[in-house]
PDB file of C-alpha atoms in Angstrom:
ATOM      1  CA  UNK A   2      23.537  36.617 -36.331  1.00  0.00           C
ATOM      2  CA  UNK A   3      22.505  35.966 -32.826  1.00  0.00           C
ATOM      3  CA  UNK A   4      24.196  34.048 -30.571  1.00  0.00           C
ATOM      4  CA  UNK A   5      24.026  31.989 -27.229  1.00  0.00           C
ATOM      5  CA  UNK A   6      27.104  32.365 -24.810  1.00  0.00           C
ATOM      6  CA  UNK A   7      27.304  31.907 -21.857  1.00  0.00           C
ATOM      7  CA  UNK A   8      29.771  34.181 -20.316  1.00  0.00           C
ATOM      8  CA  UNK A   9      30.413  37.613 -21.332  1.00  0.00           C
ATOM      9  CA  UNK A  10      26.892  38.321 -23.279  1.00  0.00           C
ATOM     10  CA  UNK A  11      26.540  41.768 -21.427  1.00  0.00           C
ATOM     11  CA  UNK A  12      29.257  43.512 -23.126  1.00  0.00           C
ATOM     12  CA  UNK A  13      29.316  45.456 -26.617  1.00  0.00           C
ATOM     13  CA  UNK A  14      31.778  42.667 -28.233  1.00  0.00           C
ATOM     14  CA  UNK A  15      31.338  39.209 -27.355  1.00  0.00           C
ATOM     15  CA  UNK A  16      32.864  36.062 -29.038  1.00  0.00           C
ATOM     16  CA  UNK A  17      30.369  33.083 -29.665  1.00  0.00           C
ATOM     17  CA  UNK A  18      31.778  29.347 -30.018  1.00  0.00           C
ATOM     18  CA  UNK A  19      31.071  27.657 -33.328  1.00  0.00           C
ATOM     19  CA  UNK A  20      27.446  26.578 -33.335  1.00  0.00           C
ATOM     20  CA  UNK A  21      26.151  28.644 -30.801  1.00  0.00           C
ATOM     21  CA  UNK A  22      24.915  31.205 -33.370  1.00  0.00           C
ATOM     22  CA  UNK A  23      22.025  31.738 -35.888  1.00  0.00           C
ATOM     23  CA  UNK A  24      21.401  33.615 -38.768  1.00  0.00           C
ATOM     24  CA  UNK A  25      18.391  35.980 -38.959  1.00  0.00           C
ATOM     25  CA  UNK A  26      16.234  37.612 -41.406  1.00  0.00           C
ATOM     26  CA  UNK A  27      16.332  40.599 -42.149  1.00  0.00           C
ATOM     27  CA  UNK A  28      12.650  41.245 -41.483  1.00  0.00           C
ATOM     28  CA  UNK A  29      13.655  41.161 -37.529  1.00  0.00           C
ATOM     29  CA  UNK A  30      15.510  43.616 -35.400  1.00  0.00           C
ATOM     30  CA  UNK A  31      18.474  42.880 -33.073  1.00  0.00           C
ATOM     31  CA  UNK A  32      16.728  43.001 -29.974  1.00  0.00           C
ATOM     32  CA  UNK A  33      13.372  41.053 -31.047  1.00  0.00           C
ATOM     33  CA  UNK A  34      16.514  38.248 -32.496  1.00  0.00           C
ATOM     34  CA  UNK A  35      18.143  38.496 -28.950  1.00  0.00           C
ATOM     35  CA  UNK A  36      15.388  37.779 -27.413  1.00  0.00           C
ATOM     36  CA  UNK A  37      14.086  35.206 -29.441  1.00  0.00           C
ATOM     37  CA  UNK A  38      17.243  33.066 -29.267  1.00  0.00           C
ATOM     38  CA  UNK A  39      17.315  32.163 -25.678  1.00  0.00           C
ATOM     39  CA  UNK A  40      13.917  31.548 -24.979  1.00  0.00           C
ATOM     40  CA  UNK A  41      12.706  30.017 -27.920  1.00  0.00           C
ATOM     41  CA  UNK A  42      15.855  27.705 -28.542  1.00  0.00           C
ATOM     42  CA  UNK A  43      14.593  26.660 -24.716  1.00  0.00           C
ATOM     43  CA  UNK A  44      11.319  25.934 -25.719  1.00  0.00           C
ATOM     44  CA  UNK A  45      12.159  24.243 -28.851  1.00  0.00           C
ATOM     45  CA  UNK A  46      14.670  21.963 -26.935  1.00  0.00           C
ATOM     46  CA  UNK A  47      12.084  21.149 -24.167  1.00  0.00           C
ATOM     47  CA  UNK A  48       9.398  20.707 -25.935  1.00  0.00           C
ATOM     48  CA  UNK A  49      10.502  18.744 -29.456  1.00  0.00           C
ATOM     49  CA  UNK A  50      13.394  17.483 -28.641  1.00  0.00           C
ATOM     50  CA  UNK A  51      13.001  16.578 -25.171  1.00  0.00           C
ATOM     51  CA  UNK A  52       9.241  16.564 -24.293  1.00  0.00           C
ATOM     52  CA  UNK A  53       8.008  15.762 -27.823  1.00  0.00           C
ATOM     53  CA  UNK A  54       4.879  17.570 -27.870  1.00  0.00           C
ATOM     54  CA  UNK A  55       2.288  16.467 -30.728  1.00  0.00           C
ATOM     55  CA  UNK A  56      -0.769  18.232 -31.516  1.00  0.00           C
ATOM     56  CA  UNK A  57      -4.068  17.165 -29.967  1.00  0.00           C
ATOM     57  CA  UNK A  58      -1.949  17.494 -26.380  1.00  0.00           C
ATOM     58  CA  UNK A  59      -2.761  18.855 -23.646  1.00  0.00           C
ATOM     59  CA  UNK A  60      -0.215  20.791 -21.669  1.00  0.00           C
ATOM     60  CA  UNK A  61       0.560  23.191 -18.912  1.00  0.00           C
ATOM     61  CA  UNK A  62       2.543  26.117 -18.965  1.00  0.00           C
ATOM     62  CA  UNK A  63       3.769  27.083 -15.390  1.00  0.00           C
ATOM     63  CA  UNK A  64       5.039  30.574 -15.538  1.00  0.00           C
ATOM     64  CA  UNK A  65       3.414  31.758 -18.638  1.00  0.00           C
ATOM     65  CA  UNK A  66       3.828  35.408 -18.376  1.00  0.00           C
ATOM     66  CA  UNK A  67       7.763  34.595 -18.297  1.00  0.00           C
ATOM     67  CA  UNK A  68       9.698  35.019 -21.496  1.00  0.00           C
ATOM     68  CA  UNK A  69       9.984  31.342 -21.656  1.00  0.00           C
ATOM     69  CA  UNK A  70       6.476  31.286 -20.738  1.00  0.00           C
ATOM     70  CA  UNK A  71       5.236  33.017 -23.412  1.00  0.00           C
ATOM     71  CA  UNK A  72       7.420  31.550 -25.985  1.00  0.00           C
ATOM     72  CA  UNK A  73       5.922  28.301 -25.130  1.00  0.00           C
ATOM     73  CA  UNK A  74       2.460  28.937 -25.275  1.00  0.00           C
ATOM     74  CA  UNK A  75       2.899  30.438 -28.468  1.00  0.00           C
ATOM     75  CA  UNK A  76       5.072  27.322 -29.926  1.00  0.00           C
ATOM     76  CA  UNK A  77       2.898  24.488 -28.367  1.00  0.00           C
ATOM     77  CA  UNK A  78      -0.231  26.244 -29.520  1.00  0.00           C
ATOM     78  CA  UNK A  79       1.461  26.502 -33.123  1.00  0.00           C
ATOM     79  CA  UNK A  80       2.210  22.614 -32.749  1.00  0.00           C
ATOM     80  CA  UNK A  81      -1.250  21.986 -32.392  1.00  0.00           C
ATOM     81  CA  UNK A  82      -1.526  21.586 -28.691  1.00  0.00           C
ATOM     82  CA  UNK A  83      -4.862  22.448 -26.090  1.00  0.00           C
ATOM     83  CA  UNK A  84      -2.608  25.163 -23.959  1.00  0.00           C
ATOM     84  CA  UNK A  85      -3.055  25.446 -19.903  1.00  0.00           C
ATOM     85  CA  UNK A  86      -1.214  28.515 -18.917  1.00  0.00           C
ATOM     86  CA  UNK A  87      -0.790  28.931 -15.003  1.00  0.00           C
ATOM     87  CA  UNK A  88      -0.494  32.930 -13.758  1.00  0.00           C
ATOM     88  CA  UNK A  89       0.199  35.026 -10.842  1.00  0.00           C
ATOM     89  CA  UNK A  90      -1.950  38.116 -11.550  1.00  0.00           C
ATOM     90  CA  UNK A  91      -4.376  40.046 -13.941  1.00  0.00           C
ATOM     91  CA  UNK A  92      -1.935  41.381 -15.831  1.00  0.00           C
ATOM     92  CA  UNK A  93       0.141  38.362 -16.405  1.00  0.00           C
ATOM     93  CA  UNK A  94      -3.395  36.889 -17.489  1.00  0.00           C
ATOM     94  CA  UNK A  95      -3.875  39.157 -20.137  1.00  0.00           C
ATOM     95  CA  UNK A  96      -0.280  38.660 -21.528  1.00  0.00           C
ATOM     96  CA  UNK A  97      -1.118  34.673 -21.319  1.00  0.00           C
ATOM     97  CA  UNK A  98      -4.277  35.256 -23.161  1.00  0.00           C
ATOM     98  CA  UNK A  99      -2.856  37.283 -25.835  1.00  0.00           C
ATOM     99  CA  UNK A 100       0.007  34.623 -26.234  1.00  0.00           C
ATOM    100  CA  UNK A 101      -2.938  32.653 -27.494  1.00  0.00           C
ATOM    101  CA  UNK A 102      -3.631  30.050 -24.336  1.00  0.00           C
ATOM    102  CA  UNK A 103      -7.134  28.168 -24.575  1.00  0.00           C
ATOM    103  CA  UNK A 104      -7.228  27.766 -20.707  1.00  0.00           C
ATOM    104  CA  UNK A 105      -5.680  30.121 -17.732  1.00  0.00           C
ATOM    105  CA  UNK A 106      -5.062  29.229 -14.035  1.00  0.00           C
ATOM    106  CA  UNK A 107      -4.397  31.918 -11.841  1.00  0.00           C
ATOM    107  CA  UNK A 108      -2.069  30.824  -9.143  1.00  0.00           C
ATOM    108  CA  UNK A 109      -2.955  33.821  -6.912  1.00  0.00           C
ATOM    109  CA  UNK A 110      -6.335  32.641  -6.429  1.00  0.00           C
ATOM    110  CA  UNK A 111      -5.213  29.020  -5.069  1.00  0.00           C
ATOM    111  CA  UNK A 112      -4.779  29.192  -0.937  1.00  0.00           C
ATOM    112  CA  UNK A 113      -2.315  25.713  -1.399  1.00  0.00           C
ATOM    113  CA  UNK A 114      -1.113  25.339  -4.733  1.00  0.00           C
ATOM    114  CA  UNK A 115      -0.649  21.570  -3.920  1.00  0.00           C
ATOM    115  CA  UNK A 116      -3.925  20.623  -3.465  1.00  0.00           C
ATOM    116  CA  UNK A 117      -5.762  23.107  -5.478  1.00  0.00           C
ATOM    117  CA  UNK A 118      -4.797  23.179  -9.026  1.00  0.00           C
ATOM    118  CA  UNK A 119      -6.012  19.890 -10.020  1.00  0.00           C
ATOM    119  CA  UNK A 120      -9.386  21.061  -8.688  1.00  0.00           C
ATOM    120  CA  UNK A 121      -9.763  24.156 -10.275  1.00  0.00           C
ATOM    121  CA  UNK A 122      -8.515  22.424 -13.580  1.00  0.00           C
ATOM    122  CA  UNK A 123     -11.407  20.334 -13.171  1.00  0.00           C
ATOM    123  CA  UNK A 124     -13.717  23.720 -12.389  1.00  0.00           C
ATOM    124  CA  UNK A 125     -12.557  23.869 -16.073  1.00  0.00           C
ATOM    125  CA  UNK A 126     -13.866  20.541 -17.214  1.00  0.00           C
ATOM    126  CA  UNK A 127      -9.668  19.893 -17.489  1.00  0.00           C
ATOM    127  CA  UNK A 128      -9.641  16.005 -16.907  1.00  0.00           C
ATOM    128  CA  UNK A 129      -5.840  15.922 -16.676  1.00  0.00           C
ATOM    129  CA  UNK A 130      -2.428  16.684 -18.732  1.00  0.00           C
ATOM    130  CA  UNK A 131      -0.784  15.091 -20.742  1.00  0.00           C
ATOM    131  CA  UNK A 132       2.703  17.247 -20.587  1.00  0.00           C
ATOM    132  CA  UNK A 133       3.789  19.838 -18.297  1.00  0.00           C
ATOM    133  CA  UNK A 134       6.484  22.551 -18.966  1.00  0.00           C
ATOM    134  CA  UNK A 135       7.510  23.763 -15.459  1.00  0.00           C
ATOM    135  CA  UNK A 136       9.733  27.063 -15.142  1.00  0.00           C
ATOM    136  CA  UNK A 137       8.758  27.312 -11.486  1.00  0.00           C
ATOM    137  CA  UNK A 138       9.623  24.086  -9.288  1.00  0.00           C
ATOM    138  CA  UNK A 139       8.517  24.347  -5.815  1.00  0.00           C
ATOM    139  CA  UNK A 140       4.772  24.102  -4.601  1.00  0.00           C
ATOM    140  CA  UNK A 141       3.675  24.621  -8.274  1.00  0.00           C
ATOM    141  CA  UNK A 142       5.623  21.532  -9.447  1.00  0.00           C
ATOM    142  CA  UNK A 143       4.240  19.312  -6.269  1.00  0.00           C
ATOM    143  CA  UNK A 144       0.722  20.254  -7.661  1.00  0.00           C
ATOM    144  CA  UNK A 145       0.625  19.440 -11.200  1.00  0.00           C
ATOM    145  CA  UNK A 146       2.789  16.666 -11.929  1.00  0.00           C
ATOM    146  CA  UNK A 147      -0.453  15.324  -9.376  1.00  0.00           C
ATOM    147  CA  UNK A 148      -2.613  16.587 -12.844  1.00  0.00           C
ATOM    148  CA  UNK A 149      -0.951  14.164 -15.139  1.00  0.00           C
ATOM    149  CA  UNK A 150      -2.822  12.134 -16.694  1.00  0.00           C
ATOM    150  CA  UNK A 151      -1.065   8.289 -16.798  1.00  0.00           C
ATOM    151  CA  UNK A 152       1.948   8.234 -18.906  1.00  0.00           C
ATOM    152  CA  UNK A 153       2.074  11.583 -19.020  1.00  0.00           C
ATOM    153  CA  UNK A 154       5.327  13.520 -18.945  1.00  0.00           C
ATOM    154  CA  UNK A 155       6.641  17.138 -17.064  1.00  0.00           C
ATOM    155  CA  UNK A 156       9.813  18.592 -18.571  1.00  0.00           C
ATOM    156  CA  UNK A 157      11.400  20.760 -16.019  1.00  0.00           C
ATOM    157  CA  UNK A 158      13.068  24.150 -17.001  1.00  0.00           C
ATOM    158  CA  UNK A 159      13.869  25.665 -14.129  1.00  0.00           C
ATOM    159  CA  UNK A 160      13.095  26.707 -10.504  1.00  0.00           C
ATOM    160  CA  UNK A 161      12.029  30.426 -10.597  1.00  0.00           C
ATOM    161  CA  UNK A 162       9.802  30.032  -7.038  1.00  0.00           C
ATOM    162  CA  UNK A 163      13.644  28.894  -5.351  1.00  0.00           C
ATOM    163  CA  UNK A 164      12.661  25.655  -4.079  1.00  0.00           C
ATOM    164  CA  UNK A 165      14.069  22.662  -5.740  1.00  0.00           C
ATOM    165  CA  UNK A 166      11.013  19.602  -6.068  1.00  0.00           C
ATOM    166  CA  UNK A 167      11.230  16.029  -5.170  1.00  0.00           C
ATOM    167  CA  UNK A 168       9.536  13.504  -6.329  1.00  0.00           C
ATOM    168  CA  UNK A 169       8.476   9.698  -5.237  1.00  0.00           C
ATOM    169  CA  UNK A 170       9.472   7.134  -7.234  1.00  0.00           C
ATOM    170  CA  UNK A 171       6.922   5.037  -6.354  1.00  0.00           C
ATOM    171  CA  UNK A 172       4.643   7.800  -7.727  1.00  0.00           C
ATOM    172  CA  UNK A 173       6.197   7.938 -11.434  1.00  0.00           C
ATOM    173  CA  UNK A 174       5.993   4.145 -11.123  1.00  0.00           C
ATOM    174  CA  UNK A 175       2.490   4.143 -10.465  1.00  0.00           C
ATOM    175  CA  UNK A 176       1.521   6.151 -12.741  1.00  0.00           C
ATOM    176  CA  UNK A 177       4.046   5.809 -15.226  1.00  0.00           C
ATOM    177  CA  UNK A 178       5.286   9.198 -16.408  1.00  0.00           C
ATOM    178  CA  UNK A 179       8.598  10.677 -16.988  1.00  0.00           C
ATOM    179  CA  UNK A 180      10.620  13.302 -15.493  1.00  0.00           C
ATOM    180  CA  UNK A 181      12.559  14.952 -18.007  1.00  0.00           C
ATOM    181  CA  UNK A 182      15.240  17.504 -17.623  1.00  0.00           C
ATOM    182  CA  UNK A 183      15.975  19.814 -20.341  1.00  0.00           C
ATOM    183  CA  UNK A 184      18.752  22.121 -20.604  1.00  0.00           C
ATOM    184  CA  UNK A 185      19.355  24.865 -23.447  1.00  0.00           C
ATOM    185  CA  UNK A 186      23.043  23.386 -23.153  1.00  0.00           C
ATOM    186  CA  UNK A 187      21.906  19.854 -23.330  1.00  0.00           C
ATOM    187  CA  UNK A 188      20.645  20.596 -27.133  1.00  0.00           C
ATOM    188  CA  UNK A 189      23.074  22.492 -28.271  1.00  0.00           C
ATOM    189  CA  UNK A 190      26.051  19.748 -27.375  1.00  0.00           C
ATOM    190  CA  UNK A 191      23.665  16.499 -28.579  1.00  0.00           C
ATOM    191  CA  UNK A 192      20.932  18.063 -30.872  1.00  0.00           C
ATOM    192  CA  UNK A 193      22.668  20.954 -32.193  1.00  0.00           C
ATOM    193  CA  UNK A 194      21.728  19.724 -35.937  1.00  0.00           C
ATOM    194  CA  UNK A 195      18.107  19.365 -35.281  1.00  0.00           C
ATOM    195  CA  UNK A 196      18.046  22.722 -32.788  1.00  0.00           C
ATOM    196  CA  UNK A 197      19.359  24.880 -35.411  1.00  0.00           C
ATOM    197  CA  UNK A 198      16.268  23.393 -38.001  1.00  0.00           C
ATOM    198  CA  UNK A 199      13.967  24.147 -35.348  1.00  0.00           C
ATOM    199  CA  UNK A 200      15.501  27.547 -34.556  1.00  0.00           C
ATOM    200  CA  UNK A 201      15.333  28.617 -38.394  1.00  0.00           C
ATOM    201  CA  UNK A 202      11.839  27.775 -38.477  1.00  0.00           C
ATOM    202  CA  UNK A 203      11.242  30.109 -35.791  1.00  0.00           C
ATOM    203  CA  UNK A 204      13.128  33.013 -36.886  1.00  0.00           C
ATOM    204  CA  UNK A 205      10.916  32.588 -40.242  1.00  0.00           C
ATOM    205  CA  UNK A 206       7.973  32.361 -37.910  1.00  0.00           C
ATOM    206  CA  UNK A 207       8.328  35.605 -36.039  1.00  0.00           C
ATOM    207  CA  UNK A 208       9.238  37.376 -38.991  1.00  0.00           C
ATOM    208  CA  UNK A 209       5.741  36.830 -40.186  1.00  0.00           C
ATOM    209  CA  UNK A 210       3.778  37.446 -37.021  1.00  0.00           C
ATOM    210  CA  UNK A 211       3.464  33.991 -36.478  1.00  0.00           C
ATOM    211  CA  UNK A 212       5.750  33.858 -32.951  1.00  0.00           C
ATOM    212  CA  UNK A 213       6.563  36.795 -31.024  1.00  0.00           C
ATOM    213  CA  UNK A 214       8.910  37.195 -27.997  1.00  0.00           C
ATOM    214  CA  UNK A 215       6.831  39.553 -26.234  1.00  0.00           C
ATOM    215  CA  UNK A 216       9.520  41.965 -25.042  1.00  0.00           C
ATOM    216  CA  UNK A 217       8.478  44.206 -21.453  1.00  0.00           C
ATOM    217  CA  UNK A 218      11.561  46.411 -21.609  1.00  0.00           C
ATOM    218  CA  UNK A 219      15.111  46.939 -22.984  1.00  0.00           C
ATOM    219  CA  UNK A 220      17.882  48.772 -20.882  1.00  0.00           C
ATOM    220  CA  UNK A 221      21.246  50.260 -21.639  1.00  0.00           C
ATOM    221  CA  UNK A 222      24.136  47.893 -20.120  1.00  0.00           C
ATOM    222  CA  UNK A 223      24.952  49.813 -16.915  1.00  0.00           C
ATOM    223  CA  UNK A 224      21.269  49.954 -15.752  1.00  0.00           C
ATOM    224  CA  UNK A 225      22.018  45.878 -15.525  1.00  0.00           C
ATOM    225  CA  UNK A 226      20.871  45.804 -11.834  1.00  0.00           C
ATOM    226  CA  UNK A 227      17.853  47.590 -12.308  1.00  0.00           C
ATOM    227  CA  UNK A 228      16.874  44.633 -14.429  1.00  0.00           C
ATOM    228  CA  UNK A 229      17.970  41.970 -12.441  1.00  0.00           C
ATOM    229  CA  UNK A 230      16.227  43.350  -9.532  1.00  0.00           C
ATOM    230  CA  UNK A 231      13.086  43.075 -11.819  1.00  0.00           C
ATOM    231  CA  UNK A 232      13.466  39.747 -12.565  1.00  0.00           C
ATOM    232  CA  UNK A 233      14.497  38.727  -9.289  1.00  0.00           C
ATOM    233  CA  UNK A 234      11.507  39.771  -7.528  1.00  0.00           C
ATOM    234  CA  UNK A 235       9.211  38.255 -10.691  1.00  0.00           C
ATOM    235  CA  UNK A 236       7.919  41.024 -11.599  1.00  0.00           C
ATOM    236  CA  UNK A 237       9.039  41.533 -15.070  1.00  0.00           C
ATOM    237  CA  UNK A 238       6.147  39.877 -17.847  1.00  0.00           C
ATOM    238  CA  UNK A 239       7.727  38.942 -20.998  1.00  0.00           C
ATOM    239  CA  UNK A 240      11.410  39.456 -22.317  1.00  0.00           C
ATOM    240  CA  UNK A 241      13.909  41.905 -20.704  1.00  0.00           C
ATOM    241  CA  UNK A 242      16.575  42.576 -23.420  1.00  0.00           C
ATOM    242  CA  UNK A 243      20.044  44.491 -22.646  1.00  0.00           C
ATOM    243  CA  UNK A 244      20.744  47.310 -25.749  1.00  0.00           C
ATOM    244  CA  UNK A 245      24.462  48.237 -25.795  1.00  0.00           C
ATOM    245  CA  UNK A 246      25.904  51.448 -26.985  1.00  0.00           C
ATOM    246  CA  UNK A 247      28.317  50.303 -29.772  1.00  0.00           C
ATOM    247  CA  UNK A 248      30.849  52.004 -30.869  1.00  0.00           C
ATOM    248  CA  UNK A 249      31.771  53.263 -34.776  1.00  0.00           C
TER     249      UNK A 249
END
């Protein structure tokens, strides 16, 4: 199985609460299952249950080179969505690209994220979004939720850039979108039925080929701050995954 805890999942033995677990096939190892749970049981919450992407969508992927990142531009492209994936460098440009986006932004090359994305979306002939996935908050966040299109919808993730948006609610008036917070915990307390569908699906899928949690590097347990250094300065593309040393 894997599992989703959420204290006490770096060790060799951990216990896992009823429903917090999956079963996988046997066609994938433990660390491609590991990482795989958490990020794509994210992207499946945000993005079916929460943001209910449909294909024919357009949508933007803030942080693409992320695990999460990846995942979703590799699930919303499988739902049948037109993928926008936003970057911070070549290399995280080529890992968007081979995730299969149709469209890539790189953030490096915008002096004021705020005012510049919706223009060089439209250098791209990109006439606005319908859904945004947003892993990064801050600046990013202030500039496209300005590049949805009316009634269009941003499901926030998380707040990797450390600054925590705002927004007007005159604006979402206006222009009637939606806001829409989506926790991994929020799913698997109220959707837990439906998430564990989803999640099956996806173990099937990367099995195949079909989805694949693009993992950068795996470390032994006690080189844990090594890692978090990595991901704390942002410089880690794709999935980190911890291997312990069990014992017979």
């Amino acid at each position: 199985i894997a599992a989703l805890v959420q204290i006490g999942g770096f060790a060799e033995y951990s216990i896992a609460p009823f429903g917090r677990y999956f079963s996988i096939p046997d066609e994938i190892d433990f660390a491609k299952a590991a990482a795989c749970t958490s990020i794509f049981a994210t992207v499946v919450v945000a993005l079916t249950i929460r943001g209910q992407l449909r294909a024919g969508e357009r949508i933007l992927v803030t942080g693409a080179a992320g695990g999460v990142g990846i995942a979703a531009v590799q699930y919303a492209r499988q739902i049948g969505a037109e993928v926008v994936a936003l970057v911070s460098s070549e290399a995280k440009q080529q890992i968007a690209r081979q995730a299969g986006a149709h469209h890539i932004v790189r953030l490096d090359q915008l002096s004021n994220p705020i005012e510049d994305l919706r223009v060089a979306l439209a250098g791209r002939e990109i006439d606005g979004l319908d859904i945004i996935i947003d892993m990064v908050g801050g600046d990013v966040f202030d500039g496209a939720i300005r590049c949805l299109r009316p009634g269009g919808r941003v499901v926030v993730v998380g707040f990797a850039s450390g600054r925590i948006a705002e927004v007007k609610t005159n604006y979402i008036l206006l222009k009637g979108i939606s806001v829409i917070g989506s926790a991994l915990k929020f799913g698997l307390e109220y959707h837990r039925p439906a998430l564990k569908e989803l999640m099956e699906k996806v173990y099937k899928d990367v099995a195949v080929g079909k989805l694949d949690p693009i993992i950068s590097a795996t470390y032994p347990l006690h080189e844990f701050h090594r890692a978090a250094t990595q991901i704390a300065n942002r410089s880690e593309v794709g999935k980190i995954v911890f291997v312990p040393r069990l014992h017979d």
